Short mmCIF file of C-alpha atoms in Angstrom, two decimals:
data_model
loop_
_atom_site.label_atom_id
_atom_site.label_comp_id
_atom_site.label_asym_id
_atom_site.label_seq_id
_atom_site.Cartn_x
_atom_site.Cartn_y
_atom_site.Cartn_z
CA MET A 1 21.78 80.57 -57.00
CA GLY A 2 21.08 77.39 -59.13
CA GLU A 3 25.19 77.44 -59.18
CA LEU A 4 25.56 77.72 -55.60
CA GLN A 5 23.05 75.20 -54.89
CA ASP A 6 24.54 72.48 -57.16
CA ALA A 7 27.84 73.55 -55.03
CA SER A 8 26.88 72.86 -51.83
CA ARG A 9 26.24 69.18 -50.02
CA TRP A 10 24.38 70.90 -47.56
CA ILE A 11 21.81 73.13 -49.07
CA ARG A 12 18.79 71.09 -50.66
CA ARG A 13 16.26 74.11 -52.28
CA PHE A 14 12.83 71.99 -53.37
CA HIS A 15 10.98 74.65 -54.95
CA PRO A 16 13.45 77.14 -56.02
CA ALA A 17 11.31 81.68 -55.63
CA GLU A 18 14.22 83.46 -56.86
CA GLU A 19 11.41 86.27 -56.74
CA SER A 20 10.99 85.68 -53.22
CA GLY A 21 11.41 88.54 -50.74
CA VAL A 22 12.59 85.97 -48.06
CA ARG A 23 14.11 82.76 -47.02
CA LEU A 24 13.62 80.10 -44.94
CA VAL A 25 16.79 78.42 -43.55
CA CYS A 26 15.03 74.64 -42.15
CA LEU A 27 17.09 72.17 -39.86
CA PRO A 28 16.09 68.66 -39.29
CA HIS A 29 15.79 66.89 -36.13
CA ALA A 30 18.66 64.50 -34.99
CA GLY A 31 18.60 61.45 -37.72
CA GLY A 32 16.34 63.55 -39.95
CA SER A 33 17.15 64.55 -43.38
CA ALA A 34 16.03 67.40 -45.70
CA PRO A 35 13.47 66.16 -47.09
CA PHE A 36 11.81 66.16 -44.20
CA TYR A 37 11.08 70.10 -44.58
CA PHE A 38 9.72 69.34 -48.43
CA PRO A 39 6.28 69.89 -47.37
CA MET A 40 6.25 72.84 -45.55
CA SER A 41 8.43 74.41 -48.91
CA ARG A 42 5.43 73.28 -51.09
CA ALA A 43 3.48 74.94 -49.07
CA LEU A 44 5.55 78.48 -48.94
CA SER A 45 6.56 78.07 -52.80
CA PRO A 46 6.46 80.91 -54.40
CA ALA A 47 6.59 83.68 -51.55
CA VAL A 48 9.39 82.00 -49.67
CA ASP A 49 12.60 80.84 -51.06
CA VAL A 50 12.59 77.60 -48.82
CA LEU A 51 16.33 75.85 -47.88
CA SER A 52 16.90 72.72 -46.26
CA LEU A 53 19.92 71.23 -44.82
CA GLN A 54 21.15 67.93 -45.68
CA TYR A 55 23.37 66.86 -42.79
CA PRO A 56 26.07 64.90 -43.42
CA GLY A 57 26.46 60.72 -42.62
CA ARG A 58 23.05 60.01 -43.97
CA GLN A 59 21.14 59.57 -47.76
CA ASP A 60 22.90 60.67 -50.27
CA ARG A 61 26.02 61.93 -48.13
CA ARG A 62 25.91 58.48 -46.16
CA ALA A 63 29.76 58.35 -47.59
CA ASP A 64 30.48 62.16 -45.58
CA ARG A 65 31.66 61.80 -42.29
CA ALA A 66 28.97 62.26 -39.37
CA ILE A 67 29.46 65.12 -36.90
CA GLU A 68 29.32 64.97 -32.99
CA ASN A 69 29.63 68.51 -31.87
CA ILE A 70 26.74 70.99 -32.31
CA GLY A 71 29.21 73.84 -32.43
CA GLU A 72 31.17 72.03 -35.37
CA TYR A 73 28.05 71.49 -37.01
CA ALA A 74 26.46 75.37 -36.37
CA ASP A 75 30.31 77.03 -37.94
CA ALA A 76 29.64 74.82 -40.77
CA ILE A 77 26.37 75.74 -41.52
CA ALA A 78 26.83 79.27 -40.83
CA ALA A 79 29.76 79.20 -43.13
CA GLU A 80 26.96 77.42 -45.90
CA LEU A 81 24.74 80.13 -45.57
CA LYS A 82 26.85 83.21 -46.38
CA PRO A 83 26.53 83.43 -50.36
CA TRP A 84 22.39 82.95 -49.38
CA LEU A 85 22.14 85.70 -46.94
CA ASP A 86 21.16 88.68 -50.05
CA ARG A 87 17.41 88.54 -48.78
CA PRO A 88 15.91 88.67 -45.54
CA THR A 89 16.17 85.61 -44.34
CA ALA A 90 14.59 83.29 -40.66
CA LEU A 91 15.82 80.25 -39.84
CA PHE A 92 13.32 77.26 -38.55
CA GLY A 93 14.83 74.09 -36.34
CA HIS A 94 13.03 70.67 -34.64
CA SER A 95 14.44 69.23 -32.02
CA MET A 96 18.25 69.39 -32.94
CA GLY A 97 17.80 71.36 -35.29
CA ALA A 98 16.44 74.32 -33.13
CA VAL A 99 19.71 74.17 -31.06
CA LEU A 100 21.14 74.89 -34.22
CA ALA A 101 18.87 77.34 -35.82
CA PHE A 102 19.81 79.28 -32.73
CA GLU A 103 24.09 78.48 -32.62
CA VAL A 104 23.55 79.33 -35.86
CA THR A 105 22.30 82.58 -35.27
CA ARG A 106 24.63 83.32 -33.29
CA ARG A 107 27.52 82.78 -35.45
CA LEU A 108 25.60 84.97 -38.05
CA GLU A 109 25.01 87.63 -35.16
CA ARG A 110 28.60 88.19 -34.31
CA ASP A 111 30.49 87.45 -37.65
CA LEU A 112 28.56 89.07 -40.51
CA ASP A 113 26.22 90.91 -38.41
CA PHE A 114 23.40 89.63 -40.00
CA VAL A 115 20.46 89.43 -37.66
CA PRO A 116 17.98 86.54 -39.04
CA LEU A 117 13.98 88.23 -39.39
CA VAL A 118 13.02 85.32 -36.79
CA VAL A 119 14.01 82.43 -35.27
CA PHE A 120 11.64 79.13 -35.44
CA ALA A 121 12.17 77.39 -32.20
CA SER A 122 10.46 73.97 -32.53
CA GLY A 123 9.76 71.03 -30.58
CA ARG A 124 12.69 71.55 -28.05
CA ARG A 125 13.27 73.16 -24.88
CA ALA A 126 15.61 76.18 -24.20
CA PRO A 127 19.25 75.52 -24.52
CA SER A 128 19.56 76.70 -20.90
CA ARG A 129 18.06 73.68 -20.04
CA TYR A 130 19.83 70.70 -19.49
CA ARG A 131 18.30 66.74 -18.55
CA ASP A 132 20.57 63.82 -18.06
CA GLU A 133 20.32 62.06 -21.04
CA SER A 134 22.14 59.34 -22.71
CA VAL A 135 20.40 57.98 -25.21
CA HIS A 136 23.43 57.78 -27.62
CA LEU A 137 25.16 55.86 -25.27
CA ARG A 138 22.50 53.25 -25.29
CA ASP A 139 23.25 50.13 -28.16
CA ASP A 140 21.59 49.75 -31.03
CA ASP A 141 18.53 48.79 -30.22
CA GLY A 142 18.10 51.02 -27.24
CA ILE A 143 18.49 53.95 -29.99
CA VAL A 144 15.65 52.36 -32.17
CA LYS A 145 13.13 51.99 -28.77
CA GLU A 146 13.60 55.66 -28.36
CA MET A 147 13.29 56.57 -31.92
CA ARG A 148 9.91 54.48 -32.04
CA VAL A 149 9.20 56.62 -28.43
CA LEU A 150 9.45 60.28 -30.41
CA SER A 151 7.31 58.55 -33.32
CA GLY A 152 9.32 60.67 -36.13
CA THR A 153 10.64 58.27 -37.61
CA ASN A 154 9.07 56.53 -40.85
CA PRO A 155 7.34 53.02 -39.69
CA GLU A 156 8.99 51.42 -42.56
CA ILE A 157 12.74 52.47 -41.77
CA LEU A 158 12.31 51.05 -38.61
CA GLY A 159 10.80 47.87 -39.72
CA ASN A 160 13.93 47.45 -42.63
CA GLU A 161 16.55 46.19 -40.48
CA GLU A 162 18.94 46.93 -43.50
CA ILE A 163 18.11 50.07 -44.16
CA LEU A 164 18.04 51.28 -40.48
CA ARG A 165 21.29 50.03 -39.85
CA MET A 166 23.01 52.68 -42.53
CA VAL A 167 21.26 55.25 -40.68
CA LEU A 168 21.85 54.65 -36.90
CA PRO A 169 25.32 55.57 -37.20
CA ALA A 170 24.46 59.51 -38.41
CA ILE A 171 21.49 59.53 -35.74
CA ARG A 172 24.14 58.02 -33.07
CA SER A 173 25.94 60.68 -34.12
CA ASP A 174 23.29 63.96 -33.95
CA TYR A 175 22.45 62.29 -29.95
CA THR A 176 26.25 62.80 -29.37
CA ALA A 177 25.87 66.29 -30.38
CA ILE A 178 22.59 67.23 -29.02
CA GLU A 179 22.97 65.20 -25.50
CA LYS A 180 26.80 66.41 -24.73
CA TYR A 181 25.43 70.36 -25.61
CA ARG A 182 25.67 73.00 -23.25
CA ALA A 183 24.83 76.25 -24.38
CA GLU A 184 27.42 79.58 -23.25
CA PRO A 185 26.24 80.99 -20.12
CA GLY A 186 24.27 84.26 -20.92
CA ALA A 187 23.78 82.84 -24.47
CA ALA A 188 21.40 85.07 -26.85
CA VAL A 189 20.56 86.47 -29.76
CA ARG A 190 19.19 89.77 -31.50
CA ALA A 191 16.79 87.64 -32.99
CA PRO A 192 13.12 87.44 -32.12
CA ILE A 193 12.48 83.81 -30.77
CA THR A 194 8.80 82.08 -31.63
CA VAL A 195 8.26 78.56 -30.00
CA LEU A 196 6.62 76.53 -30.85
CA THR A 197 5.88 73.17 -28.97
CA GLY A 198 3.61 69.92 -28.15
CA ASP A 199 1.77 70.07 -25.33
CA ASN A 200 2.91 65.84 -24.32
CA ASP A 201 6.68 66.33 -25.38
CA PRO A 202 8.00 63.83 -23.12
CA ARG A 203 11.26 65.66 -24.14
CA THR A 204 10.10 69.06 -23.26
CA SER A 205 7.80 71.43 -20.46
CA LEU A 206 6.46 74.08 -21.22
CA GLU A 207 8.46 75.30 -18.68
CA GLU A 208 11.54 74.78 -20.64
CA ALA A 209 9.72 76.14 -23.61
CA GLN A 210 8.92 79.33 -22.53
CA ALA A 211 12.58 79.69 -21.13
CA TRP A 212 13.26 80.71 -24.49
CA ARG A 213 12.34 83.39 -23.75
CA GLU A 214 15.72 84.56 -22.12
CA HIS A 215 17.56 83.33 -24.74
CA THR A 216 16.88 86.44 -26.99
CA SER A 217 17.02 90.47 -26.61
CA GLY A 218 13.96 90.33 -30.24
CA ALA A 219 10.30 89.85 -29.26
CA PHE A 220 9.61 86.57 -28.42
CA ASP A 221 6.37 84.43 -28.63
CA ILE A 222 4.81 80.92 -28.33
CA HIS A 223 2.38 78.24 -29.72
CA VAL A 224 1.62 75.27 -27.45
CA PHE A 225 -0.11 72.30 -30.13
CA PRO A 226 -1.72 69.23 -29.04
CA GLY A 227 0.68 66.38 -29.31
CA GLY A 228 3.92 64.42 -28.28
CA HIS A 229 7.35 65.89 -30.28
CA PHE A 230 6.81 65.24 -33.83
CA PHE A 231 3.25 67.46 -33.05
CA LEU A 232 4.16 69.41 -36.01
CA ALA A 233 3.23 66.30 -38.67
CA ASN A 234 -0.76 66.71 -37.04
CA HIS A 235 -0.40 70.91 -37.45
CA GLN A 236 1.07 71.45 -40.58
CA GLN A 237 -1.28 74.01 -41.75
CA GLN A 238 -1.12 75.79 -38.46
CA ILE A 239 2.47 76.08 -38.37
CA VAL A 240 2.91 77.51 -41.81
CA LYS A 241 0.47 79.65 -41.47
CA ILE A 242 2.24 81.03 -38.52
CA VAL A 243 5.51 80.65 -40.53
CA SER A 244 4.01 82.84 -43.02
CA ALA A 245 2.45 85.34 -40.75
CA ALA A 246 5.65 86.09 -39.43
CA LEU A 247 7.52 86.20 -42.01
CA ASN A 248 5.42 88.85 -43.69
CA ASN A 249 5.30 90.75 -40.72
CA ARG A 250 9.11 90.91 -39.93
CA SER A 251 10.11 91.58 -43.80
CA ALA A 252 7.60 94.47 -43.73
CA ALA A 253 8.84 95.89 -39.97
CA ALA A 254 12.69 95.37 -41.98
CA SER A 255 12.13 97.06 -45.03
#
């Protein structure tokens, strides 16, 4: 698997767990990068082999063409994951990453008949719930304002003009992708869905989070945490326990 890791520009494997019986694929938020999930990878290792996605247009992939379409994103990620489906696998996505986890799962189930153990949808309303959002059409200062509202970006980056100008194109592309996304009517997966949401998230209401139930024919549950859009930063221990317990239960049921 080390060779696969080296061959993929998409996948980061911070704590390889070759002997683990289960794998977790983590998908970042809009403007996010693979290291966002370093703490979760460290906490779950060596029981879980964690893969974190590195989207194009940022960090070491800054020269790669950014993607502005969720379908194109999901197609590329599903193709990258094919060699890694040698063991029971779950997906965890936050915000835009939750939508990508859902759309990647649809492709894995449709094209490979591979049903993930569970899809963790964090910090995002259900695919069938839309809001009229146009952050991607704002000027740079407008996008930075949105980043401040959501409180998910390192303050050092927000205060560094040079770094900001480097990352803003990728952030704008991600916002374009997620704000133009429209789920196919009746889109659903067979995999169970576990939703994680903040009770004060300005971008996702409790009703919008609970609506994920409509998008799976499998089991569904939801966990509500105190906090805003990036609630998970303040509840990492509890979230790791929820993820670990779900993976243990699902993998035991599948074996």
